[in-house]
Amino acid sequence: MEKEVLFRQIADENKGRIFRICRYFFQDREDCNDACQEALIRIWQNLSTFRNQSQLSTWIYRVTVNTCLTFIRKDKSRKTLFELSGIRSPENRPDEPIIEENPQEEYKLQFFRRFMEELSPVDRTAVSLYLEELSTRQIADVTGLSESNVRVKIHRLKEKIKIKWKEEQNGTGRIQNE
Amino acid sequence: MELEEFKMNDRFSAPNVPEKNVNNANGLGGLIEELKAADQKGKRLVSRFMIIFFVLLGVYAIQIATKNGPLSIGYELLAAGFIFILVYFFRKIILIRRIDYSAPVIIFLRKAEKRYTFITAADWFIIIPILGVIGTGGGYIVYYSFIKYFEDSPWPLVIYIIFFVSVIIFGFWAGKKDWKKENGVILDKIKKSIDENR
């Protein structure tokens, strides 16, 4: 019973966090929903490994990221908890600005998604956690990299996105001013 | 373009979950019920496996106890070999089920690679002696069962060795194919992740 209470609490308080991480890994809405569901299942199965040695958020990030890294979608027809619960992916939100109304932001977002897709899984993990505003120490805890390694990685990734963005602008000329 | 521009971007953030849906039968509550049922099913499967395993072990032990001579040695070795192989596969399946998803990413990937590899170098150190025990047991049985028909001819033993080796090769090939079908995609994904971060 205690396991159920703890799980319910974790799931309720961290759904947003889990969803965002999955979103960084999967562009496809159904893949993302399935990965979220899978992450919740892994959290249930691994609850006994949480011993307050690390922060609960770090533990959740680890389980979610590891699930995303090894996630293979098996059943395309299965409805997920996120669909059953009425949670909609960001693309389908009714309050979402219409793409045509904000083409520059949409263009940037598409560029960012392509940028993320090109990254190695560990780099993508580092970016996702950085954008989640985790400290260098927390990112190191989640990934198993050293803090200095994380700092170097993030710095390189920041440079990389700048270079890629410049290349993108030179290549297409769609957005002239940053 | 700065990476910071995408920090907590609302296009990536989770939408609000309607409170009424959180605990409904189809939502989190439903998932918890499913997970609890899966836990129970897993426990039942392990208990059934253990019961069948010990019943078979008991039956075989009684059978062996009633036999004497070289044939009995053959049966004993064969039984021991099969018990070891069962324990080995059971352990391997359990290990895959118990992958620690809460480990740091780098450690998780390295451990997962080992667990999803069909047969690791360390596995061979377990499998080869087990196959040796089974092969020797089978050899004893074949040799002492056919010795009266072939006198001292080595042919029954030669044919047995060819048969045994062929079965192992076929078993390895079929097992690897099946394992690859089940775990190949995930293993490739893990290897790629590790390679990219070397």
mmCIF file of C-alpha atoms in Angstrom:
data_model
loop_
_atom_site.group_PDB
_atom_site.id
_atom_site.type_symbol
_atom_site.label_atom_id
_atom_site.label_comp_id
_atom_site.label_asym_id
_atom_site.label_seq_id
_atom_site.Cartn_x
_atom_site.Cartn_y
_atom_site.Cartn_z
ATOM 1 C CA MET A 1 0.000 0.000 0.000
ATOM 2 C CA GLU A 2 2.872 2.348 0.851
ATOM 3 C CA LYS A 3 4.333 1.724 -2.584
ATOM 4 C CA GLU A 4 1.060 2.729 -4.198
ATOM 5 C CA VAL A 5 0.814 5.949 -2.165
ATOM 6 C CA LEU A 6 4.420 6.916 -2.948
ATOM 7 C CA PHE A 7 3.965 6.129 -6.627
ATOM 8 C CA ARG A 8 0.754 8.138 -6.848
ATOM 9 C CA GLN A 9 2.484 11.079 -5.191
ATOM 10 C CA ILE A 10 5.514 10.869 -7.495
ATOM 11 C CA ALA A 11 3.355 10.513 -10.602
ATOM 12 C CA ASP A 12 1.066 13.385 -9.652
ATOM 13 C CA GLU A 13 3.881 15.758 -8.771
ATOM 14 C CA ASN A 14 6.230 14.912 -11.627
ATOM 15 C CA LYS A 15 4.071 14.291 -14.668
ATOM 16 C CA GLY A 16 5.106 17.591 -16.226
ATOM 17 C CA ARG A 17 8.789 16.913 -15.634
ATOM 18 C CA ILE A 18 8.552 13.409 -17.109
ATOM 19 C CA PHE A 19 6.589 14.645 -20.098
ATOM 20 C CA ARG A 20 9.077 17.410 -20.899
ATOM 21 C CA ILE A 21 12.060 15.033 -20.803
ATOM 22 C CA CYS A 22 10.266 12.562 -23.072
ATOM 23 C CA ARG A 23 9.372 15.436 -25.365
ATOM 24 C CA TYR A 24 13.055 16.286 -25.831
ATOM 25 C CA PHE A 25 13.711 12.719 -26.931
ATOM 26 C CA PHE A 26 10.676 12.030 -29.115
ATOM 27 C CA GLN A 27 9.215 14.342 -31.705
ATOM 28 C CA ASP A 28 6.395 11.942 -32.482
ATOM 29 C CA ARG A 29 3.476 12.575 -30.140
ATOM 30 C CA GLU A 30 2.532 8.910 -29.773
ATOM 31 C CA ASP A 31 6.131 7.871 -29.138
ATOM 32 C CA CYS A 32 6.372 10.610 -26.525
ATOM 33 C CA ASN A 33 3.162 9.531 -24.772
ATOM 34 C CA ASP A 34 4.248 5.896 -24.833
ATOM 35 C CA ALA A 35 7.687 6.772 -23.457
ATOM 36 C CA CYS A 36 6.018 8.735 -20.621
ATOM 37 C CA GLN A 37 3.891 5.743 -19.779
ATOM 38 C CA GLU A 38 6.934 3.470 -19.925
ATOM 39 C CA ALA A 39 8.816 5.859 -17.599
ATOM 40 C CA LEU A 40 5.981 5.648 -15.065
ATOM 41 C CA ILE A 41 6.090 1.849 -15.270
ATOM 42 C CA ARG A 42 9.873 1.906 -14.675
ATOM 43 C CA ILE A 43 9.359 4.260 -11.717
ATOM 44 C CA TRP A 44 6.917 1.745 -10.240
ATOM 45 C CA GLN A 45 9.288 -1.162 -10.854
ATOM 46 C CA ASN A 46 12.305 0.680 -9.443
ATOM 47 C CA LEU A 47 10.685 2.327 -6.413
ATOM 48 C CA SER A 48 12.625 0.034 -4.090
ATOM 49 C CA THR A 49 15.911 1.502 -5.402
ATOM 50 C CA PHE A 50 15.038 4.976 -4.134
ATOM 51 C CA ARG A 51 16.718 5.293 -0.751
ATOM 52 C CA ASN A 52 16.906 9.026 -0.192
ATOM 53 C CA GLN A 53 20.590 8.914 -1.153
ATOM 54 C CA SER A 54 19.840 11.203 -4.047
ATOM 55 C CA GLN A 55 17.167 13.827 -4.497
ATOM 56 C CA LEU A 56 13.841 12.440 -5.653
ATOM 57 C CA SER A 57 13.956 14.710 -8.708
ATOM 58 C CA THR A 58 17.409 13.364 -9.670
ATOM 59 C CA TRP A 59 16.126 9.819 -9.269
ATOM 60 C CA ILE A 60 13.090 10.578 -11.471
ATOM 61 C CA TYR A 61 15.262 12.204 -14.123
ATOM 62 C CA ARG A 62 17.527 9.160 -14.180
ATOM 63 C CA VAL A 63 14.656 6.700 -14.580
ATOM 64 C CA THR A 64 12.993 8.851 -17.254
ATOM 65 C CA VAL A 65 16.168 9.465 -19.256
ATOM 66 C CA ASN A 66 17.213 5.807 -19.070
ATOM 67 C CA THR A 67 13.739 4.781 -20.199
ATOM 68 C CA CYS A 68 13.903 7.183 -23.150
ATOM 69 C CA LEU A 69 17.358 5.904 -24.121
ATOM 70 C CA THR A 70 16.165 2.302 -24.322
ATOM 71 C CA PHE A 71 12.578 2.896 -25.346
ATOM 72 C CA ILE A 72 11.340 0.927 -28.317
ATOM 73 C CA ARG A 73 7.680 1.321 -29.160
ATOM 74 C CA LYS A 74 6.085 -2.098 -29.354
ATOM 75 C CA ASP A 75 2.374 -1.615 -29.700
ATOM 76 C CA LYS A 76 1.252 1.288 -31.842
ATOM 77 C CA SER A 77 -2.413 0.637 -31.113
ATOM 78 C CA ARG A 78 -2.131 0.820 -27.303
ATOM 79 C CA LYS A 79 -3.664 3.869 -25.650
ATOM 80 C CA THR A 80 -1.413 5.429 -23.067
ATOM 81 C CA LEU A 81 -2.114 6.869 -19.658
ATOM 82 C CA PHE A 82 -1.516 10.345 -21.045
ATOM 83 C CA GLU A 83 -4.137 9.847 -23.723
ATOM 84 C CA LEU A 84 -6.552 8.166 -21.346
ATOM 85 C CA SER A 85 -6.071 10.899 -18.760
ATOM 86 C CA GLY A 86 -6.957 13.577 -21.272
ATOM 87 C CA ILE A 87 -3.468 15.070 -21.403
ATOM 88 C CA ARG A 88 -2.747 16.472 -24.823
ATOM 89 C CA SER A 89 0.641 16.941 -26.345
ATOM 90 C CA PRO A 90 1.792 20.523 -26.822
ATOM 91 C CA GLU A 91 1.028 20.450 -30.577
ATOM 92 C CA ASN A 92 -2.616 19.714 -29.923
ATOM 93 C CA ARG A 93 -3.287 22.201 -27.185
ATOM 94 C CA PRO A 94 -6.202 24.457 -27.978
ATOM 95 C CA ASP A 95 -4.480 27.453 -26.375
ATOM 96 C CA GLU A 96 -1.373 26.940 -28.497
ATOM 97 C CA PRO A 97 -0.552 29.884 -30.768
ATOM 98 C CA ILE A 98 -1.347 29.012 -34.341
ATOM 99 C CA ILE A 99 1.782 28.348 -36.350
ATOM 100 C CA GLU A 100 0.960 30.959 -38.998
ATOM 101 C CA GLU A 101 0.635 33.627 -36.318
ATOM 102 C CA ASN A 102 4.176 33.137 -35.093
ATOM 103 C CA PRO A 103 6.212 31.712 -37.975
ATOM 104 C CA GLN A 104 9.543 32.944 -36.638
ATOM 105 C CA GLU A 105 9.122 31.151 -33.333
ATOM 106 C CA GLU A 106 7.856 28.053 -35.108
ATOM 107 C CA TYR A 107 10.868 28.133 -37.404
ATOM 108 C CA LYS A 108 13.215 28.391 -34.416
ATOM 109 C CA LEU A 109 11.429 25.540 -32.710
ATOM 110 C CA GLN A 110 11.711 23.317 -35.767
ATOM 111 C CA PHE A 111 15.393 24.181 -36.012
ATOM 112 C CA PHE A 112 15.835 23.327 -32.335
ATOM 113 C CA ARG A 113 14.100 19.965 -32.809
ATOM 114 C CA ARG A 114 16.356 19.122 -35.747
ATOM 115 C CA PHE A 115 19.352 20.190 -33.668
ATOM 116 C CA MET A 116 18.274 17.880 -30.821
ATOM 117 C CA GLU A 117 17.692 14.984 -33.205
ATOM 118 C CA GLU A 118 21.255 15.245 -34.478
ATOM 119 C CA LEU A 119 22.773 15.038 -30.993
ATOM 120 C CA SER A 120 24.060 11.850 -29.422
ATOM 121 C CA PRO A 121 21.765 10.468 -26.685
ATOM 122 C CA VAL A 122 24.059 11.628 -23.876
ATOM 123 C CA ASP A 123 24.382 15.128 -25.385
ATOM 124 C CA ARG A 124 20.620 15.259 -25.810
ATOM 125 C CA THR A 125 20.260 14.249 -22.182
ATOM 126 C CA ALA A 126 22.661 17.008 -21.111
ATOM 127 C CA VAL A 127 20.747 19.631 -23.140
ATOM 128 C CA SER A 128 17.362 18.456 -21.836
ATOM 129 C CA LEU A 129 18.521 18.633 -18.231
ATOM 130 C CA TYR A 130 20.192 21.998 -18.782
ATOM 131 C CA LEU A 131 16.979 23.383 -20.255
ATOM 132 C CA GLU A 132 15.146 21.957 -17.250
ATOM 133 C CA GLU A 133 17.362 24.320 -15.254
ATOM 134 C CA LEU A 134 19.220 21.619 -13.369
ATOM 135 C CA SER A 135 22.549 22.641 -11.886
ATOM 136 C CA THR A 136 25.821 21.243 -13.241
ATOM 137 C CA ARG A 137 26.023 19.064 -10.144
ATOM 138 C CA GLN A 138 22.539 17.650 -10.725
ATOM 139 C CA ILE A 139 23.252 16.974 -14.414
ATOM 140 C CA ALA A 140 26.443 15.172 -13.362
ATOM 141 C CA ASP A 141 24.417 13.123 -10.854
ATOM 142 C CA VAL A 142 21.879 12.109 -13.482
ATOM 143 C CA THR A 143 24.318 11.318 -16.272
ATOM 144 C CA GLY A 144 27.244 9.906 -14.313
ATOM 145 C CA LEU A 145 29.622 12.359 -16.000
ATOM 146 C CA SER A 146 31.965 14.509 -13.912
ATOM 147 C CA GLU A 147 30.920 18.109 -13.212
ATOM 148 C CA SER A 148 33.803 19.472 -15.300
ATOM 149 C CA ASN A 149 32.822 17.165 -18.134
ATOM 150 C CA VAL A 150 29.244 18.443 -17.953
ATOM 151 C CA ARG A 151 30.436 22.047 -17.993
ATOM 152 C CA VAL A 152 32.601 21.416 -21.056
ATOM 153 C CA LYS A 153 29.792 19.538 -22.778
ATOM 154 C CA ILE A 154 27.245 22.278 -22.166
ATOM 155 C CA HIS A 155 29.672 24.951 -23.297
ATOM 156 C CA ARG A 156 30.379 23.056 -26.532
ATOM 157 C CA LEU A 157 26.693 22.468 -27.130
ATOM 158 C CA LYS A 158 25.964 26.178 -26.666
ATOM 159 C CA GLU A 159 28.630 26.954 -29.256
ATOM 160 C CA LYS A 160 27.338 24.230 -31.526
ATOM 161 C CA ILE A 161 23.795 25.572 -31.597
ATOM 162 C CA LYS A 162 25.097 29.041 -32.447
ATOM 163 C CA ILE A 163 27.166 27.683 -35.338
ATOM 164 C CA LYS A 164 24.303 25.525 -36.598
ATOM 165 C CA TRP A 165 21.952 28.473 -36.415
ATOM 166 C CA LYS A 166 24.328 30.626 -38.450
ATOM 167 C CA GLU A 167 24.661 27.848 -41.022
ATOM 168 C CA GLU A 168 20.882 27.543 -41.089
ATOM 169 C CA GLN A 169 20.463 31.262 -41.714
ATOM 170 C CA ASN A 170 23.129 31.332 -44.412
ATOM 171 C CA GLY A 171 21.633 28.265 -46.025
ATOM 172 C CA THR A 172 18.026 29.385 -46.180
ATOM 173 C CA GLY A 173 17.975 33.085 -45.373
ATOM 174 C CA ARG A 174 14.525 32.676 -43.888
ATOM 175 C CA ILE A 175 15.326 34.586 -40.743
ATOM 176 C CA GLN A 176 17.597 37.542 -41.210
ATOM 177 C CA ASN A 177 17.788 38.974 -37.722
ATOM 178 C CA GLU A 178 18.417 37.102 -34.516
ATOM 179 C CA MET B 1 20.565 31.921 -31.137
ATOM 180 C CA GLU B 2 21.201 30.907 -27.525
ATOM 181 C CA LEU B 3 20.405 27.547 -26.005
ATOM 182 C CA GLU B 4 18.812 29.432 -23.119
ATOM 183 C CA GLU B 5 16.003 30.555 -25.415
ATOM 184 C CA PHE B 6 14.508 27.096 -25.094
ATOM 185 C CA LYS B 7 14.656 26.906 -21.304
ATOM 186 C CA MET B 8 11.319 25.704 -19.992
ATOM 187 C CA ASN B 9 9.780 26.580 -23.361
ATOM 188 C CA ASP B 10 6.033 26.149 -23.028
ATOM 189 C CA ARG B 11 5.915 24.243 -26.307
ATOM 190 C CA PHE B 12 7.874 21.544 -24.543
ATOM 191 C CA SER B 13 6.155 21.745 -21.199
ATOM 192 C CA ALA B 14 3.376 19.433 -20.114
ATOM 193 C CA PRO B 15 -0.101 20.824 -20.369
ATOM 194 C CA ASN B 16 -2.246 21.028 -17.268
ATOM 195 C CA VAL B 17 -3.837 17.742 -16.354
ATOM 196 C CA PRO B 18 -7.532 17.969 -15.551
ATOM 197 C CA GLU B 19 -7.702 17.066 -11.851
ATOM 198 C CA LYS B 20 -10.804 14.930 -12.299
ATOM 199 C CA ASN B 21 -8.911 12.646 -14.671
ATOM 200 C CA VAL B 22 -5.909 11.951 -12.466
ATOM 201 C CA ASN B 23 -7.477 9.319 -10.316
ATOM 202 C CA ASN B 24 -10.123 7.954 -12.634
ATOM 203 C CA ALA B 25 -10.302 4.273 -13.526
ATOM 204 C CA ASN B 26 -8.710 4.765 -16.916
ATOM 205 C CA GLY B 27 -5.966 7.154 -15.744
ATOM 206 C CA LEU B 28 -3.375 6.737 -12.997
ATOM 207 C CA GLY B 29 -5.647 4.502 -10.921
ATOM 208 C CA GLY B 30 -6.039 2.154 -13.876
ATOM 209 C CA LEU B 31 -2.293 2.083 -14.462
ATOM 210 C CA ILE B 32 -1.616 1.282 -10.793
ATOM 211 C CA GLU B 33 -4.070 -1.618 -10.953
ATOM 212 C CA GLU B 34 -2.355 -2.910 -14.091
ATOM 213 C CA LEU B 35 1.079 -2.611 -12.472
ATOM 214 C CA LYS B 36 -0.046 -4.402 -9.329
ATOM 215 C CA ALA B 37 -1.542 -7.182 -11.446
ATOM 216 C CA ALA B 38 1.737 -7.466 -13.408
ATOM 217 C CA ASP B 39 3.705 -7.680 -10.127
ATOM 218 C CA GLN B 40 1.454 -10.512 -8.927
ATOM 219 C CA LYS B 41 1.716 -12.309 -12.275
ATOM 220 C CA GLY B 42 5.514 -12.084 -12.132
ATOM 221 C CA LYS B 43 5.589 -13.506 -8.587
ATOM 222 C CA ARG B 44 3.232 -16.358 -9.580
ATOM 223 C CA LEU B 45 5.411 -17.209 -12.591
ATOM 224 C CA VAL B 46 8.548 -17.430 -10.438
ATOM 225 C CA SER B 47 6.756 -19.598 -7.832
ATOM 226 C CA ARG B 48 5.433 -21.954 -10.532
ATOM 227 C CA PHE B 49 8.860 -22.242 -12.105
ATOM 228 C CA MET B 50 10.410 -23.083 -8.713
ATOM 229 C CA ILE B 51 7.748 -25.706 -7.917
ATOM 230 C CA ILE B 52 8.085 -27.432 -11.315
ATOM 231 C CA PHE B 53 11.863 -27.252 -11.066
ATOM 232 C CA PHE B 54 12.019 -28.911 -7.618
ATOM 233 C CA VAL B 55 9.400 -31.568 -8.516
ATOM 234 C CA LEU B 56 11.376 -32.536 -11.628
ATOM 235 C CA LEU B 57 14.581 -32.502 -9.589
ATOM 236 C CA GLY B 58 13.019 -34.861 -7.018
ATOM 237 C CA VAL B 59 11.685 -37.259 -9.664
ATOM 238 C CA TYR B 60 15.036 -37.328 -11.437
ATOM 239 C CA ALA B 61 16.948 -37.854 -8.174
ATOM 240 C CA ILE B 62 14.761 -40.879 -7.354
ATOM 241 C CA GLN B 63 15.304 -42.315 -10.853
ATOM 242 C CA ILE B 64 19.077 -41.893 -10.594
ATOM 243 C CA ALA B 65 19.199 -43.439 -7.128
ATOM 244 C CA THR B 66 17.690 -46.654 -8.515
ATOM 245 C CA LYS B 67 20.344 -47.000 -11.242
ATOM 246 C CA ASN B 68 23.913 -48.258 -10.855
ATOM 247 C CA GLY B 69 27.130 -48.375 -12.877
ATOM 248 C CA PRO B 70 28.468 -46.158 -15.667
ATOM 249 C CA LEU B 71 24.970 -45.451 -17.006
ATOM 250 C CA SER B 72 24.010 -43.935 -13.681
ATOM 251 C CA ILE B 73 27.076 -41.615 -13.855
ATOM 252 C CA GLY B 74 25.914 -40.510 -17.310
ATOM 253 C CA TYR B 75 22.414 -39.724 -16.063
ATOM 254 C CA GLU B 76 23.800 -37.877 -13.043
ATOM 255 C CA LEU B 77 26.037 -35.699 -15.220
ATOM 256 C CA LEU B 78 23.198 -35.040 -17.651
ATOM 257 C CA ALA B 79 20.839 -34.067 -14.848
ATOM 258 C CA ALA B 80 23.459 -31.820 -13.244
ATOM 259 C CA GLY B 81 24.119 -30.136 -16.593
ATOM 260 C CA PHE B 82 20.443 -29.448 -17.247
ATOM 261 C CA ILE B 83 19.961 -28.088 -13.739
ATOM 262 C CA PHE B 84 22.901 -25.699 -14.202
ATOM 263 C CA ILE B 85 21.621 -24.564 -17.605
ATOM 264 C CA LEU B 86 18.111 -23.951 -16.219
ATOM 265 C CA VAL B 87 19.521 -21.932 -13.328
ATOM 266 C CA TYR B 88 21.725 -19.987 -15.770
ATOM 267 C CA PHE B 89 18.834 -19.014 -18.081
ATOM 268 C CA PHE B 90 16.539 -18.248 -15.152
ATOM 269 C CA ARG B 91 19.195 -15.917 -13.728
ATOM 270 C CA LYS B 92 19.692 -14.245 -17.119
ATOM 271 C CA ILE B 93 15.950 -13.582 -17.538
ATOM 272 C CA ILE B 94 15.616 -12.287 -13.976
ATOM 273 C CA LEU B 95 18.637 -10.003 -14.476
ATOM 274 C CA ILE B 96 17.047 -8.404 -17.550
ATOM 275 C CA ARG B 97 13.838 -7.845 -15.623
ATOM 276 C CA ARG B 98 15.760 -6.223 -12.794
ATOM 277 C CA ILE B 99 17.641 -3.598 -14.766
ATOM 278 C CA ASP B 100 18.198 -0.636 -12.471
ATOM 279 C CA TYR B 101 16.735 2.324 -14.327
ATOM 280 C CA SER B 102 17.685 4.660 -11.505
ATOM 281 C CA ALA B 103 21.421 4.321 -12.159
ATOM 282 C CA PRO B 104 23.338 7.260 -13.688
ATOM 283 C CA VAL B 105 22.942 7.240 -17.473
ATOM 284 C CA ILE B 106 26.512 6.191 -18.334
ATOM 285 C CA ILE B 107 26.506 3.310 -15.819
ATOM 286 C CA PHE B 108 22.997 2.269 -16.874
ATOM 287 C CA LEU B 109 24.011 2.045 -20.529
ATOM 288 C CA ARG B 110 27.126 -0.022 -19.801
ATOM 289 C CA LYS B 111 25.200 -2.466 -17.607
ATOM 290 C CA ALA B 112 22.306 -2.644 -20.053
ATOM 291 C CA GLU B 113 24.706 -3.477 -22.883
ATOM 292 C CA LYS B 114 26.018 -6.477 -20.943
ATOM 293 C CA ARG B 115 22.537 -7.671 -20.040
ATOM 294 C CA TYR B 116 21.158 -7.377 -23.545
ATOM 295 C CA THR B 117 24.165 -9.075 -25.173
ATOM 296 C CA PHE B 118 23.206 -12.612 -26.248
ATOM 297 C CA ILE B 119 26.201 -14.312 -24.664
ATOM 298 C CA THR B 120 28.952 -12.236 -23.080
ATOM 299 C CA ALA B 121 32.573 -13.341 -22.662
ATOM 300 C CA ALA B 122 31.833 -14.038 -18.981
ATOM 301 C CA ASP B 123 28.826 -16.165 -19.987
ATOM 302 C CA TRP B 124 31.060 -18.446 -22.052
ATOM 303 C CA PHE B 125 33.023 -19.308 -18.889
ATOM 304 C CA ILE B 126 29.768 -20.649 -17.429
ATOM 305 C CA ILE B 127 28.256 -22.185 -20.571
ATOM 306 C CA ILE B 128 31.293 -24.129 -21.807
ATOM 307 C CA PRO B 129 31.778 -26.149 -18.570
ATOM 308 C CA ILE B 130 28.009 -26.815 -18.442
ATOM 309 C CA LEU B 131 28.020 -28.064 -22.036
ATOM 310 C CA GLY B 132 31.070 -30.159 -21.131
ATOM 311 C CA VAL B 133 29.170 -31.800 -18.263
ATOM 312 C CA ILE B 134 26.084 -32.450 -20.446
ATOM 313 C CA GLY B 135 28.224 -33.740 -23.319
ATOM 314 C CA THR B 136 30.180 -36.079 -21.071
ATOM 315 C CA GLY B 137 26.981 -37.362 -19.444
ATOM 316 C CA GLY B 138 25.416 -37.996 -22.849
ATOM 317 C CA GLY B 139 28.637 -39.644 -24.031
ATOM 318 C CA TYR B 140 28.586 -42.038 -21.071
ATOM 319 C CA ILE B 141 24.970 -42.981 -21.768
ATOM 320 C CA VAL B 142 25.457 -43.493 -25.505
ATOM 321 C CA TYR B 143 28.701 -45.423 -25.133
ATOM 322 C CA TYR B 144 27.513 -47.804 -22.418
ATOM 323 C CA SER B 145 24.080 -48.267 -24.018
ATOM 324 C CA PHE B 146 25.482 -49.258 -27.439
ATOM 325 C CA ILE B 147 28.684 -51.023 -26.398
ATOM 326 C CA LYS B 148 26.942 -54.423 -26.480
ATOM 327 C CA TYR B 149 25.910 -53.929 -30.138
ATOM 328 C CA PHE B 150 29.130 -52.413 -31.483
ATOM 329 C CA GLU B 151 31.668 -54.176 -29.240
ATOM 330 C CA ASP B 152 34.622 -51.794 -28.868
ATOM 331 C CA SER B 153 33.882 -49.698 -31.950
ATOM 332 C CA PRO B 154 34.311 -45.944 -31.418
ATOM 333 C CA TRP B 155 31.592 -45.149 -34.019
ATOM 334 C CA PRO B 156 28.653 -44.653 -31.652
ATOM 335 C CA LEU B 157 30.732 -42.148 -29.732
ATOM 336 C CA VAL B 158 31.920 -40.385 -32.910
ATOM 337 C CA ILE B 159 28.333 -40.139 -34.225
ATOM 338 C CA TYR B 160 27.197 -38.864 -30.812
ATOM 339 C CA ILE B 161 29.902 -36.164 -30.733
ATOM 340 C CA ILE B 162 28.947 -35.002 -34.259
ATOM 341 C CA PHE B 163 25.275 -34.978 -33.240
ATOM 342 C CA PHE B 164 25.973 -33.147 -29.966
ATOM 343 C CA VAL B 165 28.136 -30.489 -31.589
ATOM 344 C CA SER B 166 25.528 -30.003 -34.356
ATOM 345 C CA VAL B 167 22.776 -29.549 -31.770
ATOM 346 C CA ILE B 168 24.892 -26.950 -29.930
ATOM 347 C CA ILE B 169 25.647 -25.048 -33.147
ATOM 348 C CA PHE B 170 21.986 -25.138 -34.206
ATOM 349 C CA GLY B 171 20.866 -24.162 -30.696
ATOM 350 C CA PHE B 172 23.315 -21.268 -30.661
ATOM 351 C CA TRP B 173 22.217 -20.100 -34.131
ATOM 352 C CA ALA B 174 18.480 -20.391 -33.370
ATOM 353 C CA GLY B 175 18.909 -18.838 -29.923
ATOM 354 C CA LYS B 176 20.902 -15.914 -31.283
ATOM 355 C CA LYS B 177 18.328 -15.309 -34.032
ATOM 356 C CA ASP B 178 15.516 -15.340 -31.507
ATOM 357 C CA TRP B 179 17.431 -13.137 -29.043
ATOM 358 C CA LYS B 180 18.269 -10.665 -31.826
ATOM 359 C CA LYS B 181 14.628 -10.501 -32.844
ATOM 360 C CA GLU B 182 13.610 -9.804 -29.235
ATOM 361 C CA ASN B 183 16.485 -7.585 -28.059
ATOM 362 C CA GLY B 184 18.489 -6.622 -31.171
ATOM 363 C CA VAL B 185 16.939 -3.179 -31.704
ATOM 364 C CA ILE B 186 17.376 -2.147 -28.090
ATOM 365 C CA LEU B 187 20.962 -3.472 -27.985
ATOM 366 C CA ASP B 188 21.888 -1.527 -31.140
ATOM 367 C CA LYS B 189 20.399 1.602 -29.595
ATOM 368 C CA ILE B 190 22.385 1.104 -26.378
ATOM 369 C CA LYS B 191 25.653 0.402 -28.266
ATOM 370 C CA LYS B 192 25.154 3.512 -30.385
ATOM 371 C CA SER B 193 24.638 5.615 -27.272
ATOM 372 C CA ILE B 194 27.795 4.239 -25.645
ATOM 373 C CA ASP B 195 29.910 4.614 -28.819
ATOM 374 C CA GLU B 196 28.822 8.195 -29.338
ATOM 375 C CA ASN B 197 29.962 9.094 -25.856
ATOM 376 C CA ARG B 198 33.379 7.442 -25.890
#
